[in-house]
mmCIF file of C-alpha atoms in Angstrom:
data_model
loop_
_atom_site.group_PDB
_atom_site.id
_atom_site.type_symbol
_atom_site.label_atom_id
_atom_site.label_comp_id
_atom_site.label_asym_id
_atom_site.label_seq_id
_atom_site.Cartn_x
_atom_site.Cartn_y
_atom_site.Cartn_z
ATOM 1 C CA UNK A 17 -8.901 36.903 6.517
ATOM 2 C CA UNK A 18 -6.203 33.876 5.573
ATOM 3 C CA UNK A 19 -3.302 34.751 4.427
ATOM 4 C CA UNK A 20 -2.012 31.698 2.159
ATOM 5 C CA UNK A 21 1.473 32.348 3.142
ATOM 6 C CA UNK A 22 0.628 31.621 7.092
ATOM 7 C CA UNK A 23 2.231 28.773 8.674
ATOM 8 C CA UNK A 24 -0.586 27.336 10.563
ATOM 9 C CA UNK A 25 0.094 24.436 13.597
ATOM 10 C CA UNK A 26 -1.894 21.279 12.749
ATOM 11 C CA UNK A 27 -4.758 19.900 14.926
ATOM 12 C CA UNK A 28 -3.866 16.281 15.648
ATOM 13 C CA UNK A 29 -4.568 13.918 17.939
ATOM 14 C CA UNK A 30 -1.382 13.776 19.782
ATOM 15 C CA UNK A 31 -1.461 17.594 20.180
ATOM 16 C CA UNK A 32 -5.670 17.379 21.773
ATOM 17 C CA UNK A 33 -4.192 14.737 24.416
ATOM 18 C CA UNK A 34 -2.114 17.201 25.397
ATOM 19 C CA UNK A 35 -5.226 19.814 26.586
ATOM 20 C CA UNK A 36 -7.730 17.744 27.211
ATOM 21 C CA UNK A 37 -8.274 13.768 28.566
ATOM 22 C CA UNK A 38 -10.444 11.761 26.629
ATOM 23 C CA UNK A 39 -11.475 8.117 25.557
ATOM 24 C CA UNK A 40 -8.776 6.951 22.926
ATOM 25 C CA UNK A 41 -6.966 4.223 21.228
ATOM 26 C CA UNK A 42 -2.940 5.288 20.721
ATOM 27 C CA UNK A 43 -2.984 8.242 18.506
ATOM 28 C CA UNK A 44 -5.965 7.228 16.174
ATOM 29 C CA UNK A 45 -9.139 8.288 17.508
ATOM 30 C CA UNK A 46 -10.158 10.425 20.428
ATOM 31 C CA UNK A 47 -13.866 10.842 21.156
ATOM 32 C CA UNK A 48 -15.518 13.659 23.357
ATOM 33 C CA UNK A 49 -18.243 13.626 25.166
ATOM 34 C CA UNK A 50 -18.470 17.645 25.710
ATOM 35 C CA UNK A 51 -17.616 19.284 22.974
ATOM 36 C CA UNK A 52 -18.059 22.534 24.709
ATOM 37 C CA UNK A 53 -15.331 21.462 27.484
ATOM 38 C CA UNK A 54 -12.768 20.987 24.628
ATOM 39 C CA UNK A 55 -9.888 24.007 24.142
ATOM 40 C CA UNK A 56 -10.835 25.464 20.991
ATOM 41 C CA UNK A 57 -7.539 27.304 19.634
ATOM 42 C CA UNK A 58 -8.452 31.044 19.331
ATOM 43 C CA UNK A 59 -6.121 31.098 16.172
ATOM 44 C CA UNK A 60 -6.863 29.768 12.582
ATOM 45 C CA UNK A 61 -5.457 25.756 12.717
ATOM 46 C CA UNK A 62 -5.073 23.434 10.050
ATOM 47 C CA UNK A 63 -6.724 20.002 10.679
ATOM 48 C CA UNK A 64 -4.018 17.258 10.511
ATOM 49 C CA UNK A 65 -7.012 14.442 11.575
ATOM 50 C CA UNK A 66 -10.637 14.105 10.488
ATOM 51 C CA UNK A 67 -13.340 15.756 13.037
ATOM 52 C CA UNK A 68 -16.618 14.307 13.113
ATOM 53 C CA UNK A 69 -19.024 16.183 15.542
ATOM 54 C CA UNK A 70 -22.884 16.536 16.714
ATOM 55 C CA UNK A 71 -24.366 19.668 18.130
ATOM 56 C CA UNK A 72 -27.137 18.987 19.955
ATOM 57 C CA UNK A 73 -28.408 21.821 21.704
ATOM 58 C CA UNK A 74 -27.339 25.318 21.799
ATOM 59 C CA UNK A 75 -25.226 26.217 18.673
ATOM 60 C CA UNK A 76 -21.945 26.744 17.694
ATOM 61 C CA UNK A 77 -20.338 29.299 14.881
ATOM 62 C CA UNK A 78 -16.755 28.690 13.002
ATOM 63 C CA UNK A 79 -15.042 28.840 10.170
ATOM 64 C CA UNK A 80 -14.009 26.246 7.430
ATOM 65 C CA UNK A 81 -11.608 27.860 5.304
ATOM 66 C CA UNK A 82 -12.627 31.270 5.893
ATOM 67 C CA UNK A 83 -16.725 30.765 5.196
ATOM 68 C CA UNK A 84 -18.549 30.887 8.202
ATOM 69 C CA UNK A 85 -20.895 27.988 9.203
ATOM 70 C CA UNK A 86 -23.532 27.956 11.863
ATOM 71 C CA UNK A 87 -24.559 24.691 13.530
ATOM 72 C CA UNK A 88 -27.802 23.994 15.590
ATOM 73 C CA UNK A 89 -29.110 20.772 17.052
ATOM 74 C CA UNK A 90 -29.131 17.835 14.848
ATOM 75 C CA UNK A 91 -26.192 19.531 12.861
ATOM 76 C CA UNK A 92 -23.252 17.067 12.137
ATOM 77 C CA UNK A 93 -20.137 18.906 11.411
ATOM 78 C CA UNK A 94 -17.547 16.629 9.305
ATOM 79 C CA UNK A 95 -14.242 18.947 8.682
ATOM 80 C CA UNK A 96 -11.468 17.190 6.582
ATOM 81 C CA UNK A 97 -6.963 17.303 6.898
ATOM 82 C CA UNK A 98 -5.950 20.238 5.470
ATOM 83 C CA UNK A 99 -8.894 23.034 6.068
ATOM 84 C CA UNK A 100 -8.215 25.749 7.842
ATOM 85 C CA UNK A 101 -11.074 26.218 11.294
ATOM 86 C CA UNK A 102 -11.074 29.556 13.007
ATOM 87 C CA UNK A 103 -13.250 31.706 14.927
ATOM 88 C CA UNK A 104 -15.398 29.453 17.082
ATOM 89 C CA UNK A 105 -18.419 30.962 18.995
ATOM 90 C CA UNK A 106 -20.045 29.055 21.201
ATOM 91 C CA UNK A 107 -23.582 29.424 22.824
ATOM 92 C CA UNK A 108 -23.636 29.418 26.783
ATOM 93 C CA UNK A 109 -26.147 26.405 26.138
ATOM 94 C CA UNK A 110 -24.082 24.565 23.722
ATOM 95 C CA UNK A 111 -23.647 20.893 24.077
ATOM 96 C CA UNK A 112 -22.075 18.258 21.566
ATOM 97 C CA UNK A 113 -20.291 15.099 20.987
ATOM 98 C CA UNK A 114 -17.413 14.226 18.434
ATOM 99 C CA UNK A 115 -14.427 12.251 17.549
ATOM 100 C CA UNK A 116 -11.443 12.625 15.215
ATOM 101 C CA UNK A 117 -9.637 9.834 13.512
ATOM 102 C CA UNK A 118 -5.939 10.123 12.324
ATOM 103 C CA UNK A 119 -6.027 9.814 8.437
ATOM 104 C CA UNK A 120 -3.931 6.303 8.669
ATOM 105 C CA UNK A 121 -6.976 5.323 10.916
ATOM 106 C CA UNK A 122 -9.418 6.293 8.432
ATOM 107 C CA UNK A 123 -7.520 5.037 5.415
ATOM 108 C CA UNK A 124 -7.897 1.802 7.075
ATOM 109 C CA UNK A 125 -11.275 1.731 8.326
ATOM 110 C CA UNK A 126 -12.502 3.185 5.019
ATOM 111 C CA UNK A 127 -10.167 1.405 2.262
ATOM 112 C CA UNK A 128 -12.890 -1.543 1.283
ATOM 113 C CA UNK A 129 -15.638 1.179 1.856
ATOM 114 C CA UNK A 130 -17.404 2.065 -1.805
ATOM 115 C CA UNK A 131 -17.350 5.562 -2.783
ATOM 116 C CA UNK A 132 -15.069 6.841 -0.285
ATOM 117 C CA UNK A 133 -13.587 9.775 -2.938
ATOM 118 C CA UNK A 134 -17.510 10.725 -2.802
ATOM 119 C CA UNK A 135 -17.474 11.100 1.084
ATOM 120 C CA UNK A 136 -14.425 12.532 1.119
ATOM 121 C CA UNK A 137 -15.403 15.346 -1.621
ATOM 122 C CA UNK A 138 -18.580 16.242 -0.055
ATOM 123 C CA UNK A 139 -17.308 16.738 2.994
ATOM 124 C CA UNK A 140 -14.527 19.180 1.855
ATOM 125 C CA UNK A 141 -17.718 21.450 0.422
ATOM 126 C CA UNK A 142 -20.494 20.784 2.945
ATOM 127 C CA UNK A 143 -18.565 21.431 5.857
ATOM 128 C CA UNK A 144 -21.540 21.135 8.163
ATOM 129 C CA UNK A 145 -25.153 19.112 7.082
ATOM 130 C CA UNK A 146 -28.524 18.805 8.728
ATOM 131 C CA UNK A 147 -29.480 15.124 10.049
ATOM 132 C CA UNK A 148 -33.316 14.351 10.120
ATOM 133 C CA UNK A 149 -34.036 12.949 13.752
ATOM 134 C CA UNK A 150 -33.675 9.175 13.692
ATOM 135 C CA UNK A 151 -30.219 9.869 12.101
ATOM 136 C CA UNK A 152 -28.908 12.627 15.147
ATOM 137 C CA UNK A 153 -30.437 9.375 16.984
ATOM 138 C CA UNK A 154 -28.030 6.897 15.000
ATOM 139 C CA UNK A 155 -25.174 9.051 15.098
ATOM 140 C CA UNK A 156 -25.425 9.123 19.569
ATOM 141 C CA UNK A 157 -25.885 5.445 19.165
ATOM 142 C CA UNK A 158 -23.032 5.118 17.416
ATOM 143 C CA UNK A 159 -21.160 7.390 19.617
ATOM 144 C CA UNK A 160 -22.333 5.735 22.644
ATOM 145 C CA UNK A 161 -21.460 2.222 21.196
ATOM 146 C CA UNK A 162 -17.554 3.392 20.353
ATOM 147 C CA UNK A 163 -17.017 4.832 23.694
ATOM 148 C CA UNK A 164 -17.829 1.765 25.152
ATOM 149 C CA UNK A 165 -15.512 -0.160 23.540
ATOM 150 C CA UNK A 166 -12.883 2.479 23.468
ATOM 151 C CA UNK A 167 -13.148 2.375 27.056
ATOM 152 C CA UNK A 168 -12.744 -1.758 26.896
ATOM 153 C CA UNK A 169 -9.016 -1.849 27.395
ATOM 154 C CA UNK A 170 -9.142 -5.352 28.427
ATOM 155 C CA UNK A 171 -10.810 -6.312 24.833
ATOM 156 C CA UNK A 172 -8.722 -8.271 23.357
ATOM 157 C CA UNK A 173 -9.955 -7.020 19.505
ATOM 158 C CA UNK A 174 -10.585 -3.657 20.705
ATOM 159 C CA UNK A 175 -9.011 -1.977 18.041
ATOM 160 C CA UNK A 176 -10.666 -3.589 15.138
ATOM 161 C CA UNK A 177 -14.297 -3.871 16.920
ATOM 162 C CA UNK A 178 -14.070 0.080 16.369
ATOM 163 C CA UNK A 179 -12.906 0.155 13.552
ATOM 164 C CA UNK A 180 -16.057 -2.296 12.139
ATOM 165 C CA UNK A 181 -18.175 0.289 13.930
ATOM 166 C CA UNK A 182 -16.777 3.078 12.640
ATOM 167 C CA UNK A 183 -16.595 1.292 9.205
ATOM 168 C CA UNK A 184 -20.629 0.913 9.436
ATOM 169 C CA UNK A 185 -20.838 4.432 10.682
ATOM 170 C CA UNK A 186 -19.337 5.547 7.519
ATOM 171 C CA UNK A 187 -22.474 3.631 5.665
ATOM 172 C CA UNK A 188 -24.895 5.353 7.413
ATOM 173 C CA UNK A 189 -23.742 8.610 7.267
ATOM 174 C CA UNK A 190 -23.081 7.944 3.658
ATOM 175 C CA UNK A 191 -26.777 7.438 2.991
ATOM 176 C CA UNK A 192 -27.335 10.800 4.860
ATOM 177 C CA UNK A 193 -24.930 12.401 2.862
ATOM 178 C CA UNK A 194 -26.706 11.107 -0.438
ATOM 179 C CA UNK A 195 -29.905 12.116 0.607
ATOM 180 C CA UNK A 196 -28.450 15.261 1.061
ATOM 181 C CA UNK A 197 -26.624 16.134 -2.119
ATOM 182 C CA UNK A 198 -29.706 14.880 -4.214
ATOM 183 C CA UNK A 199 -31.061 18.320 -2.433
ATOM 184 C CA UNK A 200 -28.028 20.038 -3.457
ATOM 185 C CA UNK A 201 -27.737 22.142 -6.472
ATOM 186 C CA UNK A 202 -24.061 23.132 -5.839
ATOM 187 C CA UNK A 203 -21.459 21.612 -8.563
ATOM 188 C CA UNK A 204 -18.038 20.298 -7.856
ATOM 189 C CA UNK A 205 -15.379 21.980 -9.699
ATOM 190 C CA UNK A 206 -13.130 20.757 -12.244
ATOM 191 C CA UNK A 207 -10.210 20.256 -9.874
ATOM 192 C CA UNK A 208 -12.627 18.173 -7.481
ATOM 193 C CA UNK A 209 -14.421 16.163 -10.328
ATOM 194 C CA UNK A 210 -10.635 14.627 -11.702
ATOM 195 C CA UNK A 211 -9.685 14.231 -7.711
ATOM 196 C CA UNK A 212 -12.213 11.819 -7.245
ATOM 197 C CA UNK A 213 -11.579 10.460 -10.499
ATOM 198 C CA UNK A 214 -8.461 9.949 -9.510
ATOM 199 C CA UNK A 215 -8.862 8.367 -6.007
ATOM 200 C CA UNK A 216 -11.494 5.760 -7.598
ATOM 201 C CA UNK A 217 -8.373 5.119 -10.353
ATOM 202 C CA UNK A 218 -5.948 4.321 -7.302
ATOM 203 C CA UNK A 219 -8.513 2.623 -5.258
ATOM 204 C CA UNK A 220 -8.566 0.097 -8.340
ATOM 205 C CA UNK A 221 -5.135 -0.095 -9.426
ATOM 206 C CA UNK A 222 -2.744 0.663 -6.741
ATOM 207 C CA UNK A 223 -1.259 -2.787 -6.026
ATOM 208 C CA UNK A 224 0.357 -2.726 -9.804
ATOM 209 C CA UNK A 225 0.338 1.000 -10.388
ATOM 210 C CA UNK A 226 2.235 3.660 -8.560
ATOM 211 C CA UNK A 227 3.174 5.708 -11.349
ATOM 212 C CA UNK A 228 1.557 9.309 -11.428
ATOM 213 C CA UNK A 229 2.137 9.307 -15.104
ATOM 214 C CA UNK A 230 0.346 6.128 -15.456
ATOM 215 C CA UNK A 231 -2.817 7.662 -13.575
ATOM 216 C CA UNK A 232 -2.447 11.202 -15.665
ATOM 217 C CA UNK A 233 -2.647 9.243 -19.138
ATOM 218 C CA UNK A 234 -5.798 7.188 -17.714
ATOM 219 C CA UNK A 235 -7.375 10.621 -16.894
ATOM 220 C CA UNK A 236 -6.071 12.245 -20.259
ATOM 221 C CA UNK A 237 -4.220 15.068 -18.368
ATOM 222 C CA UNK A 238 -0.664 15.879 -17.758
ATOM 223 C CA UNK A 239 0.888 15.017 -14.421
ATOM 224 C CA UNK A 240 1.589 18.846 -13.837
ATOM 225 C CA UNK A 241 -1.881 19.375 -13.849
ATOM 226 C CA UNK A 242 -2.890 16.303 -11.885
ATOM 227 C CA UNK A 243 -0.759 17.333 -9.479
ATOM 228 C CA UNK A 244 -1.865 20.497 -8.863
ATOM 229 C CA UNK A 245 -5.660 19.282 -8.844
ATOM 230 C CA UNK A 246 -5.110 16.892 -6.498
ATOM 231 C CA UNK A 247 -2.997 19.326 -4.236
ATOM 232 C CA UNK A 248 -5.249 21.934 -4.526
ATOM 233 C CA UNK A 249 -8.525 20.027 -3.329
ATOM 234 C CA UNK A 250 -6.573 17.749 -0.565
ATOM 235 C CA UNK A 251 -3.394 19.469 0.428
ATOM 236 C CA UNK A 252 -1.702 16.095 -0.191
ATOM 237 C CA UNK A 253 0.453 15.322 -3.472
ATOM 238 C CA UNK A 254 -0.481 12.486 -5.964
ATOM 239 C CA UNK A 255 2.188 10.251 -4.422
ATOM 240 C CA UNK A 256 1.207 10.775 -1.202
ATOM 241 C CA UNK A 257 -2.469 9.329 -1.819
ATOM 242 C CA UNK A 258 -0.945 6.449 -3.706
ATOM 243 C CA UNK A 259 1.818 5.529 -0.872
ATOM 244 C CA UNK A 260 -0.799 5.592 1.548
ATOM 245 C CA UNK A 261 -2.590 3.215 -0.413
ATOM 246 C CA UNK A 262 -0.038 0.822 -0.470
ATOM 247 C CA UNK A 263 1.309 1.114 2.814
ATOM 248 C CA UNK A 264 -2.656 0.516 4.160
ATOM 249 C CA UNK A 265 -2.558 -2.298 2.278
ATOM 250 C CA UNK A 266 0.549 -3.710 3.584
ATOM 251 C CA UNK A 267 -0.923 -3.186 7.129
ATOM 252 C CA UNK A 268 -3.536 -4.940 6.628
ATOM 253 C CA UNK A 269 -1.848 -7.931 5.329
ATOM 254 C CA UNK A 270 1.106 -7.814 7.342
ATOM 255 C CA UNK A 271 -1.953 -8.089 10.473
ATOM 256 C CA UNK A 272 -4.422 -10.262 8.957
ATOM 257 C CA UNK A 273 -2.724 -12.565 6.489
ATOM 258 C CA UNK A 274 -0.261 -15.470 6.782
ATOM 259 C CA UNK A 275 1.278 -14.105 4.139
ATOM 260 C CA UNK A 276 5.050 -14.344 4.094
ATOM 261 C CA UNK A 277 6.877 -11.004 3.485
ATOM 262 C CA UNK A 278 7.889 -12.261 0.132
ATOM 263 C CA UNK A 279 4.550 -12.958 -0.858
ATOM 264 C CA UNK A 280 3.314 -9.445 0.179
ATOM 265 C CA UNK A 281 6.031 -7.843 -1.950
ATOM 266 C CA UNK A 282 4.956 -10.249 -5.282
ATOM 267 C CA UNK A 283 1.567 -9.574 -4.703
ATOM 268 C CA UNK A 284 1.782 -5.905 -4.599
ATOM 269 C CA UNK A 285 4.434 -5.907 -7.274
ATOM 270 C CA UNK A 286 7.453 -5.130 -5.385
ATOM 271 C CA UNK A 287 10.998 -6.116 -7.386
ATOM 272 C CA UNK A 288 12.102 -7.725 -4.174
ATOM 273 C CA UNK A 289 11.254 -8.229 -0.027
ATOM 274 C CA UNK A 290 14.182 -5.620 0.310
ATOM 275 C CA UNK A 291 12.344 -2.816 -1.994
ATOM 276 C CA UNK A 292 9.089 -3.136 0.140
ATOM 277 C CA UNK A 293 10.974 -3.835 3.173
ATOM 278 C CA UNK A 294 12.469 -0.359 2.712
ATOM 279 C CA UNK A 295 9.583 1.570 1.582
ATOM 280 C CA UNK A 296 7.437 0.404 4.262
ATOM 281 C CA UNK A 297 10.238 1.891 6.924
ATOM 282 C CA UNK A 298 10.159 4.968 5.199
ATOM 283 C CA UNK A 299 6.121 5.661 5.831
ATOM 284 C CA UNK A 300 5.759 3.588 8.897
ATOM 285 C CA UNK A 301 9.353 4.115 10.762
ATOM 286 C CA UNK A 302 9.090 0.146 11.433
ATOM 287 C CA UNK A 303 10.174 -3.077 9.326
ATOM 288 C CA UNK A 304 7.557 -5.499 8.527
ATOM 289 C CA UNK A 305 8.501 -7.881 10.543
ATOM 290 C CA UNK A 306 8.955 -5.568 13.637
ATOM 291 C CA UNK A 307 4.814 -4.536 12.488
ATOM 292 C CA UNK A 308 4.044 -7.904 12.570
ATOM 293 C CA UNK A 309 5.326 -8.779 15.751
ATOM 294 C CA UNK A 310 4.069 -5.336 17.476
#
């Protein structure tokens, strides 16, 4: 059983690339070809990154968050930041592939995506889902597709042909998803129904509003209580989901725009260059400028 005062080690990427070598691209995504090679930790962990796997033959047992799932072939498994994974059991036969993406990675990759707080939601809840066989077929073309660009170092747009792929990915595995939960009589809570309400508030607003007050009074709730909804269902605070946000956007901008810094800071409401030019330091550990040039 979990004990909710346990201090559990994160899964990242940078911690994987320590046990294992793999296709990757910095400390964003890693992809594996055999899952069953990979050093499953024989402790409960905390995912720090996103996992997206396939079984396809054999099966393999864990645990999300103490409930036990139990995937076959054509099983994708899709485990979020902040659950808790323990217990693996692993058939002698097993074989699988799978990725994981840094949440800065995805937050990119995903942030013009429609109804990523859906996505995101299910997946908390449906931990592992059942793909028909032209999707498990989709999925390995996908997979196969990624790896070949991943391994492409001398690709001069490596980095953002995978993240288009993975961006399209997300599409198709968001119409398997919907198929899915039309099947599926289970109900989000109340503390998942306002966090998704929430994310599609920030997705809207957060290049003029960063004020959690601002998003409780659009969601007719007190910011105690948002708070504690949103940190219950994502183990991230309110802030946190809106700085990310904003620094994304920055990214993005500061990469793909001609943008001068000044502009950047009016456009996303910023009193000055110096106010962004500091916040951005804080989440990213670089200046915009020094982003720009890297």
């Amino acid at each position: 059983m979990m004990n909710s005062n346990t201090d559990y080690s994160d899964i990242t990427i940078a911690s994987t690339m320590t046990k294992c070598v793999a296709s990757h691209i910095d400390e964003d995504i890693i992809l594996f070809e055999e899952l069953a090679k990979l050093p499953f930790p024989t402790e409960p962990r905390r995912m720090g990154c996103i996992f997206v796997g396939l079984c396809l033959q054999g099966t393999i047992r864990h645990e999300v968050n103490t409930v036990q799932h139990t995937c076959t072939p054509h099983t994708v498994i899709l485990i979020s930041p902040g659950q808790v994974v323990d217990n693996y059991l692993l058939s002698p036969d097993f074989k699988g592939v799978g990725f994981m993406l840094s949440p800065d990675f995805y937050s990119e990759t995903a942030k013009e995506l429609h109804e990523l707080s859906s996505l995101f939601l299910f997946a908390r809840t449906h931990p592992v889902s059942m793909l028909d066989s032209n999707e498990a077929d989709t999925f390995l073309s996908y997979f196969r597709m990624l790896k070949n660009k991943i391994d492409d170092t001398a690709h001069r747009f490596r980095r953002d042909v995978v993240r288009m792929t993975i961006a399209t990915m997300i599409y198709d595995l968001g119409n398997t998803i919907y198929r899915i939960m039309q099947n599926s009589d289970k109900r989000l809570s109340r503390a998942e129904l306002l966090f998704s309400d929430f994310i599609r508030l920030v997705e809207q607003h957060f290049r003029s509003e960063r004020r959690v007050g601002w998003y409780s009074q659009q969601l007719c709730i007190t910011p105690k209580y948002l708070s504690e909804s949103v940190r219950q269902v994502s183990r991230r605070t309110p802030n946190e989901w809106i700085d990310n946000y904003v620094v994304m956007e920055i990214r993005i901008l500061l990469k793909n725009s001609r943008m001068s810094i000044k502009e950047i800071a009016r456009t996303l409401q910023f009193p000055n260059q110096s106010f962004l030019g500091k916040f951005f330091k804080e989440h990213t550990g670089l200046s915009p400028t020094e982003y720009r040039r890297s």
